[in-house]
mmCIF file of C-alpha atoms in Angstrom:
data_model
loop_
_atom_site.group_PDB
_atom_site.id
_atom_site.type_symbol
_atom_site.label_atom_id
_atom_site.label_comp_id
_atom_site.label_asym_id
_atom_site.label_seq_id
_atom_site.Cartn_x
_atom_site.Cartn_y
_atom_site.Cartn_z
ATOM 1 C CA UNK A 1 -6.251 -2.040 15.071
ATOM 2 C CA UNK A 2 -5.953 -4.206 12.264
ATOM 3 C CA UNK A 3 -5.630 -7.774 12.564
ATOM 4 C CA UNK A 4 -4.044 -8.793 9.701
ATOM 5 C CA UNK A 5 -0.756 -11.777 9.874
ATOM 6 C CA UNK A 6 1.743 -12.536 7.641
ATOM 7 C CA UNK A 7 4.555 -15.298 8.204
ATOM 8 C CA UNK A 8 7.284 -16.080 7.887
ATOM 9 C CA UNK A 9 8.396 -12.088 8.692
ATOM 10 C CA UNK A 10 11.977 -12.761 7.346
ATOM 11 C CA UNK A 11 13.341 -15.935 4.721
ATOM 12 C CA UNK A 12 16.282 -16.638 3.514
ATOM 13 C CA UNK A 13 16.256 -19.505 1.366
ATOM 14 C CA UNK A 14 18.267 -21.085 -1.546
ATOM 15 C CA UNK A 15 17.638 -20.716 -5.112
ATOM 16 C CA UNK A 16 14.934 -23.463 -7.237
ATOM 17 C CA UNK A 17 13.337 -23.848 -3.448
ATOM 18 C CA UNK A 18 9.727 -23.723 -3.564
ATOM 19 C CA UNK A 19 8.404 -21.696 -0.966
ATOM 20 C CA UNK A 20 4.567 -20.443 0.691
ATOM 21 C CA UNK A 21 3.996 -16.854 2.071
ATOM 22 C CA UNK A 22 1.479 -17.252 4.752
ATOM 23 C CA UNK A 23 -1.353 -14.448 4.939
ATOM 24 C CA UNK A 24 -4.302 -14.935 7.690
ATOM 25 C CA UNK A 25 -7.195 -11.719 8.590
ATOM 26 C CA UNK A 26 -9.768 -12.003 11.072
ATOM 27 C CA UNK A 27 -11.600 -9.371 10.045
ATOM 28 C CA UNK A 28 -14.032 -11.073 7.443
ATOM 29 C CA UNK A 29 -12.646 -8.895 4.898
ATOM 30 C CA UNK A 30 -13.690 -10.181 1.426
ATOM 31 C CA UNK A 31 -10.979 -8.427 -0.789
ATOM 32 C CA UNK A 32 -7.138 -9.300 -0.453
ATOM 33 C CA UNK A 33 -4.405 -8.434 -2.023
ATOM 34 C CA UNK A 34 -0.617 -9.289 -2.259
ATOM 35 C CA UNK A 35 2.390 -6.401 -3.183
ATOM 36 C CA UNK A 36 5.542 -6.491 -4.096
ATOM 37 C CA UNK A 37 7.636 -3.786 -2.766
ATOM 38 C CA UNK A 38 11.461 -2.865 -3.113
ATOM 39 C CA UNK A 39 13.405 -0.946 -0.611
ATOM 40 C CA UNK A 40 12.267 2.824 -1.936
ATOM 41 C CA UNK A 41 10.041 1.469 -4.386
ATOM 42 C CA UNK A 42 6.417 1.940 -5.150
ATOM 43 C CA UNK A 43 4.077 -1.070 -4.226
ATOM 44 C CA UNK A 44 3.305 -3.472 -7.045
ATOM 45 C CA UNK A 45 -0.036 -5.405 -7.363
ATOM 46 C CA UNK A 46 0.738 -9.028 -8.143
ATOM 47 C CA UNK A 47 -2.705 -10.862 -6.858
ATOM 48 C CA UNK A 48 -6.229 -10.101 -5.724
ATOM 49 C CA UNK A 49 -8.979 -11.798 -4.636
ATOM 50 C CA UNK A 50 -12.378 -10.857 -4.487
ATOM 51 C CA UNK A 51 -13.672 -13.193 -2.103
ATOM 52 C CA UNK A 52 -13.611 -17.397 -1.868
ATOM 53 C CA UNK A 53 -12.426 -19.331 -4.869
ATOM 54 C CA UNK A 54 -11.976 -15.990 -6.616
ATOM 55 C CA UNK A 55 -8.639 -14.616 -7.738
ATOM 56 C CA UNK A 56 -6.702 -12.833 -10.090
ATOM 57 C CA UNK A 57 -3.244 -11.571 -11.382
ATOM 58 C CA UNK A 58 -2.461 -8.127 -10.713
ATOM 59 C CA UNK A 59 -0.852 -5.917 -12.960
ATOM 60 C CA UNK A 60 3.093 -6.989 -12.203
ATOM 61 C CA UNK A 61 3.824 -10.263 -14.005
ATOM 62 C CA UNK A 62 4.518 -12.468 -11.358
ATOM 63 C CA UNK A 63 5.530 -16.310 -10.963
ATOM 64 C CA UNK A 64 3.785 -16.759 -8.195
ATOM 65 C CA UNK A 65 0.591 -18.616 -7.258
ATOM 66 C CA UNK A 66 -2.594 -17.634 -4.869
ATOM 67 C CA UNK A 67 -5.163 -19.661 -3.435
ATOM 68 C CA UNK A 68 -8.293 -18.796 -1.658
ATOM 69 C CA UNK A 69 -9.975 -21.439 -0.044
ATOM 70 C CA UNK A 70 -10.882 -19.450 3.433
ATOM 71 C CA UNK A 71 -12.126 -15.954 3.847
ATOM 72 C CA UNK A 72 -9.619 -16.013 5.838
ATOM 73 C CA UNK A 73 -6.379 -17.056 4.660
ATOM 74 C CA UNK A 74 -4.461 -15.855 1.216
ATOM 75 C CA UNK A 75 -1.014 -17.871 0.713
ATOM 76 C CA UNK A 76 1.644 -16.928 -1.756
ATOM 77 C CA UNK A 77 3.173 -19.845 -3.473
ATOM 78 C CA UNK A 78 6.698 -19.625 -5.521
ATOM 79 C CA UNK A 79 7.091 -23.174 -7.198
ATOM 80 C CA UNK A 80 10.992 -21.991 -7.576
ATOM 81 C CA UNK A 81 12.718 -19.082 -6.114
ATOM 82 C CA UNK A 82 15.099 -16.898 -7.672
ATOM 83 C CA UNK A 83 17.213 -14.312 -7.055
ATOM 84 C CA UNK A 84 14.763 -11.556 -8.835
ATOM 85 C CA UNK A 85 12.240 -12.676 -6.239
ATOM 86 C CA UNK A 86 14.235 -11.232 -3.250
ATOM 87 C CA UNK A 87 11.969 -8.303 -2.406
ATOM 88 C CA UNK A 88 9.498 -7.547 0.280
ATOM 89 C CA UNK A 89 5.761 -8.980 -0.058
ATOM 90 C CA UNK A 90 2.850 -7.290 1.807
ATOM 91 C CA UNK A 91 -0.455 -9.025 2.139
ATOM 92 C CA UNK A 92 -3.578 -6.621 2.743
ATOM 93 C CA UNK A 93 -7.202 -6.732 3.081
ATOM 94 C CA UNK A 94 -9.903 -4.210 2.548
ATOM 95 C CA UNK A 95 -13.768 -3.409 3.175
ATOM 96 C CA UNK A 96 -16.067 -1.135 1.849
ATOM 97 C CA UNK A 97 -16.074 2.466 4.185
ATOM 98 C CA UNK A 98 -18.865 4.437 2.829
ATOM 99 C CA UNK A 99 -17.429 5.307 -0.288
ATOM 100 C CA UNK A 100 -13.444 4.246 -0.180
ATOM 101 C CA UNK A 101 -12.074 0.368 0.367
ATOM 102 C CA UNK A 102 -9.329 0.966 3.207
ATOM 103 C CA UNK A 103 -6.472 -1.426 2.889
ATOM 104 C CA UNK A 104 -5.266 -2.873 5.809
ATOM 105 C CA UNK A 105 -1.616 -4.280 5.639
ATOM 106 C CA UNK A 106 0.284 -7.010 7.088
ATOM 107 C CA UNK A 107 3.379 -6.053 8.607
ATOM 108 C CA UNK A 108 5.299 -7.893 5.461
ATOM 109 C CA UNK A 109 8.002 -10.828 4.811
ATOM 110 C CA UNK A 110 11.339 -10.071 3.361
ATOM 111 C CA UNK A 111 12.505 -12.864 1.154
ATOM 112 C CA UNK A 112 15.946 -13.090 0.220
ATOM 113 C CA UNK A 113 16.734 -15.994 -2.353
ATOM 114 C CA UNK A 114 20.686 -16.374 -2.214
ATOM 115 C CA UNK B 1 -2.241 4.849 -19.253
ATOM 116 C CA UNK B 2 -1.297 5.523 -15.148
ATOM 117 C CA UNK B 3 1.168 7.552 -13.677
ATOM 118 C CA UNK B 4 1.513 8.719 -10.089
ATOM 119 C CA UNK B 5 4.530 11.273 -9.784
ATOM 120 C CA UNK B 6 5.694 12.274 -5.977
ATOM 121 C CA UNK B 7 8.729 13.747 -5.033
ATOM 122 C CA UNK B 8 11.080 10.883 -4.217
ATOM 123 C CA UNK B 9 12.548 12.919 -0.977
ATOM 124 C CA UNK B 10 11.864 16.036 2.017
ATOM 125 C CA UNK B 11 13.569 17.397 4.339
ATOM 126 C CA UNK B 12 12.147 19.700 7.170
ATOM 127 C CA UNK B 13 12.651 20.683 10.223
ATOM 128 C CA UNK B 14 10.475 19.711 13.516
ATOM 129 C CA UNK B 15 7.680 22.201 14.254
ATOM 130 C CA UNK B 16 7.718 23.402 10.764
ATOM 131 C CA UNK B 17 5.010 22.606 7.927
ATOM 132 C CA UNK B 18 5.552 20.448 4.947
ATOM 133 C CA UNK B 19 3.548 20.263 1.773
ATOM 134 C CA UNK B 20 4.024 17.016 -0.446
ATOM 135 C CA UNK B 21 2.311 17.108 -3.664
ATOM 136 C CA UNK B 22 1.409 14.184 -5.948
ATOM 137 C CA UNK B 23 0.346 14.572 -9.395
ATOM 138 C CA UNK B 24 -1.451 11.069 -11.414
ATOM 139 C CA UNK B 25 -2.897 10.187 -15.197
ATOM 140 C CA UNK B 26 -5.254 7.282 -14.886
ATOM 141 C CA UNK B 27 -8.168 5.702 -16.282
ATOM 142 C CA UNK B 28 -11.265 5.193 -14.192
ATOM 143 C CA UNK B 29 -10.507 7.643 -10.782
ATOM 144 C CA UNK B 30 -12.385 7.036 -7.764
ATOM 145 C CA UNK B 31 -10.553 8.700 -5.158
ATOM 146 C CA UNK B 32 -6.974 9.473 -3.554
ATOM 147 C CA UNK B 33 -5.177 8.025 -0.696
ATOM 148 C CA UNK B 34 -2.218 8.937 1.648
ATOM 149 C CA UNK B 35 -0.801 6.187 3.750
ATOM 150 C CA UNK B 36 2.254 6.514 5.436
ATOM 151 C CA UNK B 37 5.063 3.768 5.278
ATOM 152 C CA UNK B 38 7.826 3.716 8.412
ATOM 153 C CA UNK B 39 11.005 2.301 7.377
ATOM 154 C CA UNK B 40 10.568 -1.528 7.398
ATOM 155 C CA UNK B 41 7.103 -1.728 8.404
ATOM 156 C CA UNK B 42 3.425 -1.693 6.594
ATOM 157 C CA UNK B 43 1.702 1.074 4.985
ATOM 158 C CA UNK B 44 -0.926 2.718 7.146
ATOM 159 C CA UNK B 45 -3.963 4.653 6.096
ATOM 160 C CA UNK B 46 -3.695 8.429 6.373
ATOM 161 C CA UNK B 47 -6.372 10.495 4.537
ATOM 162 C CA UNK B 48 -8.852 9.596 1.659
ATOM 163 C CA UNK B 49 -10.049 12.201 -0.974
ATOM 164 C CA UNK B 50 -13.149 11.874 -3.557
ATOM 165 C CA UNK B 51 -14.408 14.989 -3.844
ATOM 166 C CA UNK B 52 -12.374 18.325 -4.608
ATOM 167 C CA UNK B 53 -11.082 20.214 -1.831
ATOM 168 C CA UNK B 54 -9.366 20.055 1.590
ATOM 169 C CA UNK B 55 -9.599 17.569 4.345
ATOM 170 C CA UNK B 56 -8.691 17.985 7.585
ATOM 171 C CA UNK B 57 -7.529 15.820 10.664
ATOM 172 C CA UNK B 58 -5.540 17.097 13.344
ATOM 173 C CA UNK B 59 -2.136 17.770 12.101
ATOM 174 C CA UNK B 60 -2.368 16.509 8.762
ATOM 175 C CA UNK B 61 -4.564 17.790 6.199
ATOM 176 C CA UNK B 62 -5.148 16.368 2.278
ATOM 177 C CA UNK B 63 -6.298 18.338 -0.725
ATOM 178 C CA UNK B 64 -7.762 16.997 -4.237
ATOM 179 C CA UNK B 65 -8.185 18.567 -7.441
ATOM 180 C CA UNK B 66 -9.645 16.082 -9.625
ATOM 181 C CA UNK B 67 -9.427 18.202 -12.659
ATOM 182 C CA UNK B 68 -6.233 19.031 -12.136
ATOM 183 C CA UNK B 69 -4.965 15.259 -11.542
ATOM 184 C CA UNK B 70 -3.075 16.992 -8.242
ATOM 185 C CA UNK B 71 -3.267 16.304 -4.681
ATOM 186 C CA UNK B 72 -1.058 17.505 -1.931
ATOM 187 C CA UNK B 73 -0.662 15.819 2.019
ATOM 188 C CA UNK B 74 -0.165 19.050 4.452
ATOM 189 C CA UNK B 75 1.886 18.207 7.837
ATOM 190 C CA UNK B 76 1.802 20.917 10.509
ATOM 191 C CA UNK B 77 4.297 21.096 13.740
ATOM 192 C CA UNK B 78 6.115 18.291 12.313
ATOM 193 C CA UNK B 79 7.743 15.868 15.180
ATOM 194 C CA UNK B 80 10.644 13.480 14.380
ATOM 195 C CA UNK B 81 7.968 10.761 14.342
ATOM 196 C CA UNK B 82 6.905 12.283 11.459
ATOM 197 C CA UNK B 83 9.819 11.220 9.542
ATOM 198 C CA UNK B 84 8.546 8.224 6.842
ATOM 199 C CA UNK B 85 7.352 7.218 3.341
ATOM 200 C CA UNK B 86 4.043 9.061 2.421
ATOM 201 C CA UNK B 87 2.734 7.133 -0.604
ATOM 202 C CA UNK B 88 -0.039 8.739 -3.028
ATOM 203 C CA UNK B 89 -2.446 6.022 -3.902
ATOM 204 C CA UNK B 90 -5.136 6.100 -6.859
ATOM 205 C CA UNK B 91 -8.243 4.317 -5.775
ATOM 206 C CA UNK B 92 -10.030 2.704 -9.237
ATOM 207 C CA UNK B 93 -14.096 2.830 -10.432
ATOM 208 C CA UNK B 94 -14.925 -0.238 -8.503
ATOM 209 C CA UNK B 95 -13.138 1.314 -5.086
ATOM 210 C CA UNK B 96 -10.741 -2.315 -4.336
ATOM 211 C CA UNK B 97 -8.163 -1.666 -6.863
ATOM 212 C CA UNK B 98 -5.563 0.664 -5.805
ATOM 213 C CA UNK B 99 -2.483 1.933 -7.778
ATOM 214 C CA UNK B 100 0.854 3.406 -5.447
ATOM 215 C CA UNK B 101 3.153 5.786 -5.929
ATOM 216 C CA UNK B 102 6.518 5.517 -5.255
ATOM 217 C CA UNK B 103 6.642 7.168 -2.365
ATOM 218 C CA UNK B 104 7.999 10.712 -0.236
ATOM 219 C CA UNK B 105 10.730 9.883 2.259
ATOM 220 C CA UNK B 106 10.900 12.826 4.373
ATOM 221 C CA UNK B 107 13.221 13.195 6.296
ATOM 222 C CA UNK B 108 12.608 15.579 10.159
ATOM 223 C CA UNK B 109 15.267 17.251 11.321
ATOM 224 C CA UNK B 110 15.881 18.615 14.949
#
């Protein structure tokens, strides 16, 4: 089973509020990834990270931040929520299997911006 | 540019077999995923294709035709537990980018 953690799991929180989406993995994985996903809607890449001090936009504009200072540990920074960010955001890692890189997902916060 | 196309909804009965297909244009293939996506919850691996053909693993089964930009995920003896988001997913050259589809919700019926 994965071990992947993402926190808070639900937010509600007023607009121009800056806000941090937690993501921890224990499994050493070097690459990481955040998503954007709305209810029936494909996943959208907004950051990766290849590994420490490494990362980069995805390919969904996206006013959010990343850092990565730990292996470990991925947060998701919005200087100033608004409404248009009320969607779901998965975190997920991934290692190299032979010949694919499995994603492994955190179970996800939904952010509502009222 | 890339495309993933996937029906957006099944239905089927339980016990019965569904097929749901997934057709992509992209730049760069490296292989095809299936994960499946409960309502409200995280994506889970399911299957991974790279080479053409069928895979197999208990009661689900993936195929790939890479010239044909087409993939299917096969369910046998569906059981209401079944009943999800199956999401086509185009792995990159490079492997750690991947690129979703949309989604199946399929709905099991008793």
């Amino acid at each position: 089973e994965a071990d992947i953690y993402q926190t808070p799991r639900y937010l509600v929180i007023g607009t121009g509020k800056k806000i941090t989406l937690e993501c921890s993995q224990t499994m050493g994985h070097d690459k990481m990834y955040w998503y954007q996903q709305d209810p029936g809607m494909e996943l959208h890449l907004i950051h990766y990270s290849y590994g420490v001090n490494s990362t980069e936009k995805g390919d969904l504009s996206s006013e959010s931040t990343v850092s990565r200072i730990r292996t470990e540990h991925f947060p998701l920074t919005l200087e100033s929520a608004r409404p248009s960010h009320t969607s779901q955001y998965l975190c997920a890692s991934s290692e190299k299997l032979r010949d694919r890189y499995e994603q492994y997902f955190g179970p996800g916060t939904r952010l509502t911006v009222t | 540019g890339q495309n993933i196309d996937q029906p957006t909804e099944m239905t089927a009965t339980e016990g019965a077999i569904v097929q749901i297909n997934c057709t992509y244009q992209t730049s760069g293939f490296n292989g095809l995923f299936w994960y499946q996506q409960h309502a409200g919850e995280a994506p889970t691996f399911l299957s991974y294709n790279v080479l053409d053909g069928l895979e197999e693993k208990g009661r689900f089964s993936s195929f790939l035709s890479r010239s044909k930009g087409y993939s299917y995920l096969l369910l046998k003896e569906l059981q209401m537990k079944d009943s999800a988001s199956y999401l086509c997913a185009v792995s990159h050259t490079g492997g750690f980018k991947t690129i979703f589809g949309a989604g199946t919700r399929l709905f099991v019926k008793a």
